[in-house]
Coordinates of C-alpha atoms in Angstrom, one line a residue:
M295 CA -8.3 30.0 -80.6
S296 CA -11.5 29.7 -80.9
N297 CA -12.2 31.4 -77.5
T298 CA -12.5 34.6 -79.2
T299 CA -16.5 34.3 -79.3
D300 CA -17.8 32.3 -76.3
L301 CA -18.4 35.3 -73.9
E302 CA -21.9 35.8 -75.6
E303 CA -24.9 33.9 -75.0
P304 CA -25.2 29.9 -74.9
T305 CA -27.2 29.3 -78.0
P306 CA -30.7 27.0 -78.1
A307 CA -31.2 24.1 -80.2
S308 CA -34.1 26.3 -82.1
G309 CA -32.0 29.6 -82.7
E310 CA -34.0 31.4 -80.5
P311 CA -32.9 33.3 -77.5
N312 CA -33.5 31.2 -74.2
E313 CA -33.5 33.0 -70.7
P314 CA -31.7 30.3 -68.7
I315 CA -34.1 29.3 -65.4
T316 CA -31.8 31.3 -63.0
A317 CA -30.9 30.2 -59.8
L318 CA -32.0 32.8 -57.9
A319 CA -35.4 32.9 -59.1
K320 CA -35.9 29.5 -59.1
T321 CA -34.0 27.2 -56.7
G322 CA -31.9 29.7 -54.4
Y323 CA -29.2 28.5 -55.9
T324 CA -25.8 30.9 -55.8
G325 CA -23.1 29.4 -57.4
T326 CA -19.9 28.7 -55.1
E327 CA -16.1 28.6 -55.3
K328 CA -16.3 25.3 -56.2
L329 CA -18.4 24.8 -58.9
L330 CA -16.4 27.8 -60.2
W331 CA -12.9 26.2 -60.3
G332 CA -14.3 23.1 -61.1
I333 CA -16.1 25.0 -64.6
V334 CA -12.9 26.7 -65.3
L335 CA -10.7 23.2 -64.6
A336 CA -13.6 21.8 -67.2
V337 CA -12.3 24.4 -69.9
V338 CA -8.5 24.6 -68.9
T339 CA -8.7 20.6 -70.3
F340 CA -9.4 21.4 -73.7
W341 CA -7.6 24.6 -74.0
L342 CA -4.7 24.1 -72.2
F343 CA -4.0 20.5 -72.7
A344 CA -6.0 19.3 -76.0
G345 CA -4.5 22.9 -77.3
T346 CA -0.7 21.6 -77.1
A347 CA -1.0 19.5 -80.4
G348 CA -0.3 21.6 -82.6
S349 CA 3.0 22.7 -80.8
V350 CA 4.0 19.4 -79.9
A351 CA 2.8 17.6 -83.3
P352 CA 7.1 16.7 -84.3
E353 CA 7.3 15.3 -81.0
I354 CA 4.3 12.9 -81.3
M355 CA 5.6 12.0 -84.6
N356 CA 8.9 11.0 -83.6
E357 CA 7.7 9.0 -80.6
I358 CA 5.1 7.2 -82.5
N359 CA 7.6 6.4 -85.6
A360 CA 10.3 5.8 -83.4
G361 CA 11.8 2.1 -84.6
Q362 CA 9.5 1.7 -87.1
T363 CA 10.9 0.6 -90.6
S364 CA 8.0 2.7 -91.9
P365 CA 6.3 5.3 -90.5
L366 CA 3.1 4.6 -88.9
I367 CA 1.7 8.6 -89.1
D368 CA 3.3 11.0 -91.7
A369 CA 2.7 14.5 -91.7
S370 CA -0.6 15.2 -93.4
S371 CA -2.1 12.5 -91.0
M372 CA -1.0 14.2 -88.0
N373 CA -2.1 17.6 -89.4
L374 CA -5.0 15.8 -89.7
A375 CA -5.3 14.9 -86.1
V376 CA -4.2 18.9 -84.9
S377 CA -7.3 20.1 -87.2
I378 CA -9.6 17.7 -86.0
T379 CA -10.2 18.8 -82.6
A380 CA -11.6 22.2 -83.3
L381 CA -13.5 21.3 -86.1
F382 CA -15.5 19.0 -84.4
S383 CA -15.9 21.4 -81.8
G384 CA -17.3 24.0 -84.6
L385 CA -19.4 21.2 -86.0
F386 CA -21.5 20.4 -83.3
I387 CA -21.6 23.3 -80.3
V388 CA -24.5 24.5 -81.9
F389 CA -26.4 21.1 -81.7
F390 CA -24.8 20.4 -78.2
G391 CA -25.5 24.0 -76.3
G392 CA -29.4 23.4 -77.6
L393 CA -29.3 19.7 -75.8
A394 CA -28.0 21.5 -72.5
D395 CA -30.8 24.3 -72.9
R396 CA -33.3 21.8 -73.2
F397 CA -32.0 18.9 -71.3
G398 CA -29.7 20.4 -68.7
R399 CA -26.2 22.6 -68.2
V400 CA -25.2 20.6 -65.8
R401 CA -25.8 17.3 -67.1
L402 CA -23.8 18.0 -70.5
A403 CA -21.1 20.0 -68.7
L404 CA -20.4 16.5 -66.5
I405 CA -20.7 14.6 -70.4
G406 CA -18.2 16.7 -71.9
I407 CA -15.8 16.6 -69.0
V408 CA -16.2 12.4 -69.4
L409 CA -15.8 12.9 -73.2
G410 CA -12.2 14.5 -72.5
I411 CA -11.4 11.8 -70.5
I412 CA -12.1 9.0 -73.4
G413 CA -10.0 11.2 -75.4
S414 CA -7.0 11.5 -73.5
A415 CA -7.3 8.5 -72.8
L416 CA -6.8 7.3 -76.2
L417 CA -4.5 9.4 -76.5
V418 CA -2.1 8.1 -74.3
F419 CA -2.3 4.2 -75.5
A420 CA -2.2 5.6 -79.0
T421 CA 0.8 3.7 -79.8
G422 CA 1.6 0.3 -82.7
P423 CA -0.4 0.0 -85.4
A424 CA -3.4 1.1 -84.0
A425 CA -1.6 4.3 -83.2
L426 CA -3.5 6.7 -86.1
A427 CA -6.8 5.6 -85.1
L428 CA -6.1 5.8 -81.5
L429 CA -5.1 9.6 -82.4
L430 CA -7.6 11.0 -84.7
A431 CA -10.5 8.8 -82.8
G432 CA -9.1 10.6 -79.1
R433 CA -9.1 14.5 -80.5
A434 CA -11.8 14.2 -82.3
I435 CA -14.0 13.1 -78.8
Q436 CA -11.8 16.1 -77.5
G437 CA -13.9 17.9 -79.6
L438 CA -17.1 16.9 -78.8
S439 CA -15.9 17.2 -75.3
A440 CA -15.3 21.1 -76.1
A441 CA -18.8 21.4 -77.8
C442 CA -20.6 20.2 -74.8
V443 CA -18.4 22.1 -72.3
M444 CA -18.3 25.5 -73.4
P445 CA -21.9 26.5 -74.2
S446 CA -22.7 24.6 -70.8
T447 CA -20.6 26.1 -68.5
M448 CA -20.8 29.8 -69.7
A449 CA -24.6 29.3 -69.2
L450 CA -24.1 28.1 -66.0
V451 CA -22.1 31.2 -65.1
K452 CA -24.8 33.2 -66.4
S453 CA -27.1 31.4 -64.9
Y454 CA -25.9 31.0 -61.4
W455 CA -24.1 34.2 -60.5
D456 CA -25.8 37.8 -60.2
G457 CA -24.1 41.1 -60.7
P458 CA -20.3 41.8 -59.5
A459 CA -20.2 38.0 -59.0
R460 CA -21.0 36.9 -62.3
Q461 CA -18.6 39.1 -63.9
R462 CA -15.9 37.9 -61.7
A463 CA -17.3 34.5 -62.8
V464 CA -17.2 35.7 -66.7
S465 CA -13.4 36.7 -65.5
M466 CA -12.7 33.9 -64.3
W467 CA -14.3 31.6 -67.6
S468 CA -12.3 34.0 -69.5
I469 CA -9.0 33.5 -68.2
G470 CA -9.4 29.7 -68.2
S471 CA -9.6 30.0 -71.6
W472 CA -7.9 32.6 -73.0
G473 CA -5.1 31.9 -70.2
G474 CA -4.8 28.2 -71.6
S475 CA -4.7 28.8 -74.8
G476 CA -2.2 31.0 -74.9
L477 CA -0.1 28.5 -72.3
S478 CA -0.9 25.7 -74.3
A479 CA 2.8 26.2 -76.7
V480 CA 5.4 26.2 -73.5
F481 CA 2.9 24.3 -70.8
G482 CA 3.0 21.2 -73.5
G483 CA 6.9 22.1 -74.3
T484 CA 7.6 21.8 -70.7
V485 CA 5.8 18.2 -70.2
V486 CA 7.6 17.2 -73.7
Q487 CA 10.5 17.7 -72.1
F488 CA 10.7 16.3 -68.3
V489 CA 7.9 13.9 -68.7
G490 CA 6.9 13.1 -72.6
W491 CA 4.1 14.0 -74.5
R492 CA 1.2 11.2 -73.4
G493 CA 2.3 13.3 -69.6
I494 CA 0.1 16.4 -71.3
F495 CA -2.7 13.6 -71.6
V496 CA -2.3 12.1 -68.6
A497 CA -2.4 15.5 -66.0
S498 CA -5.8 16.1 -68.6
I499 CA -7.7 13.4 -67.2
V500 CA -6.4 13.9 -63.7
I501 CA -7.7 17.7 -64.0
S502 CA -11.0 16.3 -65.9
V503 CA -11.6 14.1 -63.0
I504 CA -11.0 16.5 -60.3
A505 CA -13.6 19.2 -62.4
F506 CA -16.1 16.3 -62.6
F507 CA -16.3 16.1 -58.7
M508 CA -16.4 19.7 -58.4
I509 CA -19.0 20.4 -60.6
L510 CA -20.8 17.3 -59.5
G511 CA -24.0 17.8 -57.5
T512 CA -25.1 20.8 -58.7
P513 CA -28.3 22.0 -59.0
E514 CA -29.6 21.8 -62.5
D515 CA -30.2 24.5 -64.8
K516 CA -32.8 24.2 -68.4
A517 CA -33.8 27.3 -70.3
A518 CA -37.1 28.5 -69.0
T519 CA -38.7 28.4 -72.3
Q520 CA -38.7 25.1 -74.4
T521 CA -38.7 25.3 -77.6
K522 CA -41.4 22.9 -79.8
H523 CA -38.9 23.0 -82.8
R524 CA -36.9 19.5 -83.9
F525 CA -33.4 20.4 -84.5
D526 CA -31.9 20.2 -88.3
V527 CA -30.4 16.8 -87.7
I528 CA -30.3 16.5 -91.6
G529 CA -28.4 20.0 -92.1
L530 CA -26.2 19.3 -89.4
L531 CA -25.3 16.1 -91.1
L532 CA -24.8 16.9 -94.5
F533 CA -22.5 20.5 -93.4
V534 CA -20.9 17.6 -91.9
V535 CA -19.9 15.8 -94.8
G536 CA -19.2 18.8 -96.3
T537 CA -16.4 20.1 -94.0
L538 CA -14.8 16.8 -93.3
G539 CA -14.3 16.5 -97.2
L540 CA -13.2 19.7 -97.1
M541 CA -10.3 19.1 -94.7
I542 CA -9.3 15.5 -96.6
V543 CA -8.6 17.9 -99.7
L544 CA -6.9 20.4 -98.0
L545 CA -4.6 18.4 -96.0
F546 CA -3.9 15.4 -98.1
G547 CA -4.1 16.6 -101.2
S548 CA -0.3 17.6 -101.7
S549 CA 0.8 14.0 -100.4
L550 CA -1.9 11.8 -102.5
G551 CA -2.1 14.4 -105.2
W552 CA -4.4 16.9 -106.1
L553 CA -6.0 14.5 -109.2
S554 CA -5.9 11.4 -107.1
I555 CA -9.1 10.0 -106.4
P556 CA -9.1 9.7 -102.8
V557 CA -8.6 13.5 -103.3
I558 CA -11.0 14.3 -106.1
T559 CA -13.8 11.7 -104.7
S560 CA -13.8 13.8 -101.5
A561 CA -14.1 17.2 -103.4
V562 CA -17.1 15.9 -105.2
I563 CA -18.4 14.6 -101.7
A564 CA -17.7 18.1 -100.4
V565 CA -19.6 19.7 -103.2
I566 CA -22.6 17.9 -103.5
A567 CA -22.9 17.8 -99.9
Y568 CA -22.6 21.6 -99.7
V569 CA -25.0 22.2 -102.1
I570 CA -27.7 20.2 -101.2
F571 CA -27.0 21.5 -97.6
V572 CA -27.6 25.2 -99.1
V573 CA -30.8 23.8 -100.6
W574 CA -32.0 22.2 -97.7
E575 CA -31.6 24.7 -95.2
R576 CA -33.9 27.4 -97.6
R577 CA -36.5 24.9 -96.6
Q578 CA -36.5 24.8 -93.7
A579 CA -38.3 26.5 -91.1
N580 CA -35.8 25.7 -88.1
P581 CA -32.7 25.2 -90.1
F582 CA -29.0 24.2 -88.8
I583 CA -27.8 27.7 -90.4
D584 CA -30.4 30.6 -90.9
F585 CA -29.2 32.1 -94.7
T586 CA -31.3 35.4 -93.6
L587 CA -29.2 36.6 -91.1
F588 CA -26.7 37.1 -93.9
S589 CA -28.5 39.5 -95.1
N590 CA -27.2 41.5 -92.4
T591 CA -24.0 43.1 -93.5
T592 CA -22.5 43.6 -90.4
F593 CA -23.2 40.5 -88.7
T594 CA -22.2 39.1 -92.3
G595 CA -18.6 40.9 -92.3
A596 CA -18.1 40.2 -88.1
T597 CA -18.5 36.6 -88.8
I598 CA -16.3 36.1 -91.5
S599 CA -13.8 38.1 -90.4
N600 CA -13.8 36.0 -87.2
F601 CA -13.5 33.0 -89.5
L602 CA -10.4 34.0 -90.8
L603 CA -8.7 35.7 -87.1
N604 CA -9.5 32.6 -86.0
G605 CA -7.4 31.0 -88.9
T606 CA -4.4 32.3 -87.7
I607 CA -3.8 30.2 -85.1
G608 CA -1.7 28.8 -88.1
M609 CA 1.1 30.8 -87.7
L610 CA 1.7 30.3 -84.3
M611 CA 1.4 26.3 -85.0
V612 CA 3.6 26.4 -88.4
S613 CA 6.5 29.1 -86.3
Q614 CA 6.4 26.5 -83.4
Q615 CA 6.9 23.7 -85.7
L616 CA 9.5 25.2 -87.9
I617 CA 11.7 26.6 -85.0
Q618 CA 11.7 22.8 -83.7
L619 CA 12.6 21.0 -86.9
A620 CA 14.7 24.0 -89.0
A621 CA 16.6 26.1 -86.1
Q622 CA 19.9 24.4 -84.2
K623 CA 21.5 25.7 -81.0
P624 CA 25.2 26.1 -81.2
D625 CA 25.8 22.8 -80.6
G626 CA 23.9 21.7 -83.3
T627 CA 21.2 20.0 -81.8
N628 CA 18.0 21.5 -82.4
Y629 CA 15.3 23.4 -80.1
T630 CA 12.5 21.1 -78.5
A631 CA 9.3 21.7 -78.0
F632 CA 9.9 23.0 -74.4
E633 CA 12.1 26.1 -75.8
A634 CA 10.5 26.7 -78.8
G635 CA 7.2 26.8 -76.3
L636 CA 9.1 29.3 -73.9
L637 CA 9.0 32.2 -77.1
T638 CA 4.8 32.2 -77.0
I639 CA 4.7 33.4 -73.3
G640 CA 4.1 37.2 -74.2
Y641 CA 1.3 35.5 -76.6
A642 CA -0.7 34.5 -73.2
V643 CA 0.0 37.9 -71.0
F644 CA -0.6 40.3 -73.7
I645 CA -4.0 38.3 -74.3
I646 CA -5.1 38.1 -70.8
A647 CA -3.3 41.7 -69.7
F648 CA -5.4 43.5 -72.6
I649 CA -9.1 41.8 -73.4
R650 CA -10.4 44.1 -71.2
V651 CA -8.8 46.8 -73.2
G652 CA -10.8 45.6 -76.1
E653 CA -13.6 46.5 -74.1
R654 CA -13.2 49.7 -73.3
L655 CA -12.2 50.5 -76.8
L656 CA -15.7 49.3 -78.0
Q657 CA -17.5 51.7 -75.6
R658 CA -15.1 54.9 -77.3
F659 CA -14.7 53.9 -80.5
G660 CA -17.6 51.3 -81.5
P661 CA -16.7 48.1 -83.0
R662 CA -14.7 48.8 -86.3
K663 CA -11.9 50.8 -85.2
P664 CA -10.5 48.3 -82.6
M665 CA -11.5 45.3 -84.9
L666 CA -9.3 47.2 -87.8
W667 CA -6.4 48.1 -84.7
G668 CA -6.7 44.4 -83.7
T669 CA -6.4 43.0 -87.5
L670 CA -3.6 45.1 -88.4
I671 CA -1.8 44.1 -85.2
V672 CA -1.8 40.8 -86.3
S673 CA -0.6 41.2 -89.4
V674 CA 2.5 42.8 -88.5
A675 CA 2.8 39.3 -86.1
A676 CA 2.3 37.4 -89.1
I677 CA 5.2 39.8 -91.7
L678 CA 7.5 39.0 -88.2
L679 CA 6.9 35.8 -88.5
M680 CA 7.4 35.2 -92.2
A681 CA 11.2 36.5 -91.5
T682 CA 12.3 32.5 -91.7
N683 CA 15.4 34.3 -93.8
L684 CA 17.3 35.6 -91.1
L685 CA 19.7 34.1 -88.9
V686 CA 18.0 31.5 -85.7
S687 CA 19.3 35.0 -82.5
Q688 CA 18.0 37.6 -85.3
Y689 CA 14.4 35.3 -85.9
F690 CA 13.6 34.3 -82.1
V691 CA 14.0 38.1 -81.3
L692 CA 10.9 38.8 -83.9
A693 CA 9.1 35.7 -83.0
V694 CA 9.0 37.2 -79.2
I695 CA 7.8 40.1 -80.6
A696 CA 5.5 38.7 -83.1
Y697 CA 3.6 36.2 -80.0
C698 CA 3.0 39.8 -78.3
L699 CA 1.5 41.4 -80.7
F700 CA -0.4 38.4 -81.6
G701 CA -1.9 38.6 -78.4
L702 CA -2.2 42.4 -78.3
G703 CA -4.6 41.7 -81.6
L704 CA -6.1 39.2 -80.6
A705 CA -6.9 40.9 -77.6
F706 CA -7.9 44.3 -79.3
Y707 CA -10.3 42.3 -82.1
A708 CA -11.9 40.0 -79.5
T709 CA -14.7 41.7 -78.0
P710 CA -15.6 44.7 -80.3
S711 CA -16.1 42.0 -83.1
T712 CA -18.5 40.2 -80.7
D713 CA -20.6 43.3 -80.0
A714 CA -20.9 43.8 -83.9
A715 CA -22.3 40.7 -85.1
L716 CA -24.6 40.0 -82.2
S717 CA -25.7 43.8 -81.1
N718 CA -27.3 44.6 -84.7
L719 CA -29.5 41.1 -84.7
P720 CA -32.8 41.3 -83.7
A721 CA -33.7 39.5 -80.1
D722 CA -35.0 36.8 -81.8
Q723 CA -32.1 36.2 -84.0
S724 CA -29.7 36.5 -81.4
G725 CA -29.2 32.5 -80.6
A726 CA -29.2 32.0 -84.1
G727 CA -26.6 34.6 -84.6
S728 CA -24.7 33.4 -81.4
G729 CA -24.6 29.7 -82.8
I730 CA -23.1 30.7 -86.3
Y731 CA -20.7 33.1 -84.7
K732 CA -19.2 30.4 -82.3
M733 CA -19.1 27.9 -85.0
A734 CA -16.9 30.3 -87.0
S735 CA -15.0 30.3 -84.3
S736 CA -14.0 26.8 -83.9
L737 CA -14.3 26.2 -87.8
G738 CA -11.8 29.1 -88.7
S739 CA -9.3 27.4 -86.1
A740 CA -9.8 24.2 -87.9
I741 CA -9.7 25.1 -91.4
G742 CA -6.8 28.0 -90.6
A743 CA -4.4 25.2 -89.2
A744 CA -5.2 22.8 -91.5
V745 CA -4.2 25.1 -94.6
S746 CA -1.2 26.3 -93.5
L747 CA 0.0 23.1 -92.1
A748 CA -0.8 21.3 -95.3
V749 CA 1.5 24.1 -97.2
F750 CA 4.2 23.9 -94.3
S751 CA 3.9 20.2 -95.0
G752 CA 3.7 20.1 -98.5
L753 CA 6.5 22.9 -99.4
A754 CA 8.5 21.3 -96.7
G755 CA 10.2 18.5 -98.9
G756 CA 11.5 21.3 -101.2
G757 CA 8.3 22.7 -103.3
A758 CA 9.0 26.1 -102.3
S759 CA 12.8 25.9 -103.2
V760 CA 11.8 29.0 -106.6
L761 CA 11.6 31.3 -103.9
G762 CA 15.2 30.5 -102.8
N763 CA 16.3 32.5 -106.0
V764 CA 14.3 35.4 -104.7
I765 CA 15.0 35.5 -101.2
Q766 CA 18.6 35.8 -99.6
M767 CA 18.6 33.4 -96.9
E768 CA 21.2 33.5 -94.3
G769 CA 23.0 31.5 -92.1
R770 CA 22.8 27.2 -92.6
T771 CA 21.8 26.2 -96.3
D772 CA 20.5 22.7 -95.2
N773 CA 17.4 23.8 -93.6
V774 CA 16.6 26.1 -96.8
S775 CA 13.4 24.2 -97.9
L776 CA 12.0 24.0 -94.7
R777 CA 12.0 27.7 -93.9
L778 CA 10.9 29.1 -97.2
A779 CA 7.8 26.5 -96.4
G780 CA 7.6 27.8 -92.9
M781 CA 7.3 31.4 -94.4
M782 CA 4.6 30.8 -97.0
G783 CA 2.7 28.6 -94.1
I784 CA 2.9 31.5 -92.4
G785 CA 1.5 33.7 -95.1
V786 CA -1.7 32.0 -95.1
S787 CA -2.1 34.0 -92.2
L788 CA -1.1 37.1 -93.1
V789 CA -3.4 36.5 -96.2
F790 CA -6.5 36.0 -93.8
C791 CA -5.4 39.1 -92.1
L792 CA -5.9 40.9 -94.8
L793 CA -9.0 39.3 -96.6
A794 CA -10.4 40.0 -92.8
L795 CA -9.5 43.7 -93.3
V796 CA -11.4 43.9 -96.4
S797 CA -14.4 42.1 -94.9
I798 CA -14.2 44.9 -91.8
V799 CA -13.7 48.0 -93.8
T800 CA -16.8 46.9 -96.2
T801 CA -19.0 45.8 -93.8
V802 CA -19.0 47.3 -90.5
P803 CA -20.3 51.1 -90.1
K804 CA -18.1 53.6 -88.8
G805 CA -19.1 54.8 -84.9
G806 CA -21.8 52.0 -83.2
G807 CA -24.4 52.1 -85.9
S808 CA -25.9 48.7 -87.8
R809 CA -25.3 48.9 -91.8
E810 CA -28.3 46.5 -93.2
L811 CA -28.8 46.4 -97.1
G812 CA -26.0 48.8 -97.6
K813 CA -27.4 52.0 -95.4
S814 CA -25.5 52.8 -92.9
A815 CA -26.9 54.4 -89.4
E816 CA -25.3 57.8 -89.0
S817 CA -23.4 57.4 -85.6
P818 CA -20.4 59.4 -84.9
A819 CA -20.0 57.8 -81.3
P820 CA -21.4 55.3 -79.9
E821 CA -22.9 55.6 -76.7
P822 CA -21.2 52.5 -74.0
H823 CA -23.4 49.6 -73.9
A824 CA -25.7 48.5 -71.1
T825 CA -24.5 45.8 -68.8
L826 CA -27.3 42.8 -68.2
D827 CA -27.6 44.2 -64.4
E828 CA -28.1 47.7 -66.0
E829 CA -30.8 46.6 -68.6
K830 CA -32.7 44.7 -65.9
Q831 CA -32.6 47.3 -63.4
S832 CA -34.0 49.7 -66.1
I833 CA -36.7 47.3 -66.7
L834 CA -37.6 47.3 -62.4
D835 CA -37.8 51.2 -62.5
R836 CA -40.2 51.3 -65.7
L837 CA -42.5 49.0 -63.7
A838 CA -42.4 50.7 -60.7
D839 CA -44.3 53.3 -62.4
L840 CA -47.2 51.2 -63.0
P841 CA -50.5 50.6 -61.4
L842 CA -50.7 48.3 -58.9
D843 CA -53.3 46.5 -60.6
E844 CA -51.0 46.2 -64.1
L845 CA -48.8 44.5 -62.0
R846 CA -50.5 41.7 -60.6
Q847 CA -51.7 41.2 -64.5
L848 CA -48.5 41.0 -65.3
E849 CA -47.2 38.3 -62.8
K850 CA -50.4 36.4 -63.6
Q851 CA -49.6 36.1 -67.4
H852 CA -46.3 35.5 -66.3
L853 CA -48.1 32.3 -64.5
V854 CA -49.6 31.4 -67.6
N855 CA -46.8 31.0 -69.7
E856 CA -45.4 29.1 -67.1
L857 CA -48.2 26.8 -67.1
A858 CA -48.0 26.7 -71.0
D859 CA -44.6 25.2 -70.9
L860 CA -45.7 22.5 -68.7
P861 CA -45.9 18.8 -70.2
P862 CA -49.5 17.5 -71.4
E863 CA -49.4 15.1 -67.6
V864 CA -48.5 17.6 -65.6
L865 CA -51.5 20.3 -66.7
K866 CA -54.3 16.6 -66.1
D867 CA -53.2 16.1 -62.4
I868 CA -53.4 19.9 -62.1
V869 CA -56.8 20.0 -63.6
A870 CA -57.7 16.7 -61.8
K871 CA -56.7 18.0 -58.2
R872 CA -58.8 21.6 -59.1
H873 CA -61.5 19.9 -59.7
D874 CA -61.4 17.5 -56.5

């Protein structure tokens, strides 16, 4: 679900906004249908294929553990495998986005596709004693693949298309991510039903190969202005260590014991890593995370709420697993991943159908109201899915409604949130802000899924039985522990929604104004935001009024700037030829 924020500009490594060398200006190349569909397929390999793991996790565990005297994969390990893809995507998306700007977006997109093929292949062969290692490695590599593909392909869309063609390309890219995410549960369930879960990743390999050859041969595209700053590798490593330690605590605390040595050790490592990280970042001229951005309270509130709303993906995973594990058909058999996935079709339909409505709400009301409305709608979806005390037939009706509302709420929230976060930042901080905002999306999905699944798995053995004395459970009683655990696991998403509401109410100003240092600008009604093409035309109109001599001077200055970015060897060669 981290795709809620992928429509903004890709992030350079330096944290400064770099304009791409556009195809029209530099190479004369314009994006083709072949390239566009290659990009869409590359995006789909993550959102549609890799995104299925959370919904089909019970099938994966049952198949790998079948015939074993002791389980090769337990619930905590499976939850880690589900979460680690979004985790690695979030941790490395800024780093790989910067590499794409510097070394080429086409190159990084192709590398990302190859990584996706490798990750899927490891999952296909995950069996026997090595199953857990292959599963975790494959899912982690899929996360690295997404960190390469997402920023590089969006940058290609914005470089190789212009005008209405660019709008169509962005829409296609968005449909690949939103549509893939929305259909992942029903797609995964269908493949499991008729082929087996490994078929999901075999299909991913096939689609990835097709995407690779459709993109291969595209002219390379890099950032026009190459920064001289080094990427903060130490800051990245500290953040990775701290976050991995936190994930281990969240996922394995209940199974290993909260006071067990591995859990306490992981917690201590996480705290130490985060403390050193904060101290280190504050001393860097070009930090991995620029904490000065958070002095802008609107950016802070939008980023926090974005993190929390992405975390609500946990309620989709928990509810899907609960239906497969606890619900039974009239003949006494459990519902399959396919049957559970069919309930989520409304999620995909509503999120795709209403994503542009969120954009129009932003233009009319500003970001605050649609962000609040979207979050409230997601809250209602969580409340409906928490009604696990009802009969199966009743719960299914509520689930269908809840999944539709889930998609609707996210569609209302996504674009206004992105606008609130990035439009209030100065131009020289937009790149860094975009990177942090994207990272918050993926990390929110990873941590939200981890917490929700950990609560569900930890309480499924009877830890939530005390609620049985308060809540009247209808129907069967042999699955009460699972149903109560599901209620609590989904309740985590409701808590996330409530916290997101607090974040929005206290930081995002009314109308379209910005709020910095506690001061809110007066703006009762925001003006519609100009598109990139409108901004370009406005600049051209202003330049048309300048005298010819000034225009020639601007052109000369632009050439001088380009020369300044050339390597010293090239400059020496130019000077030598000039002297000759």
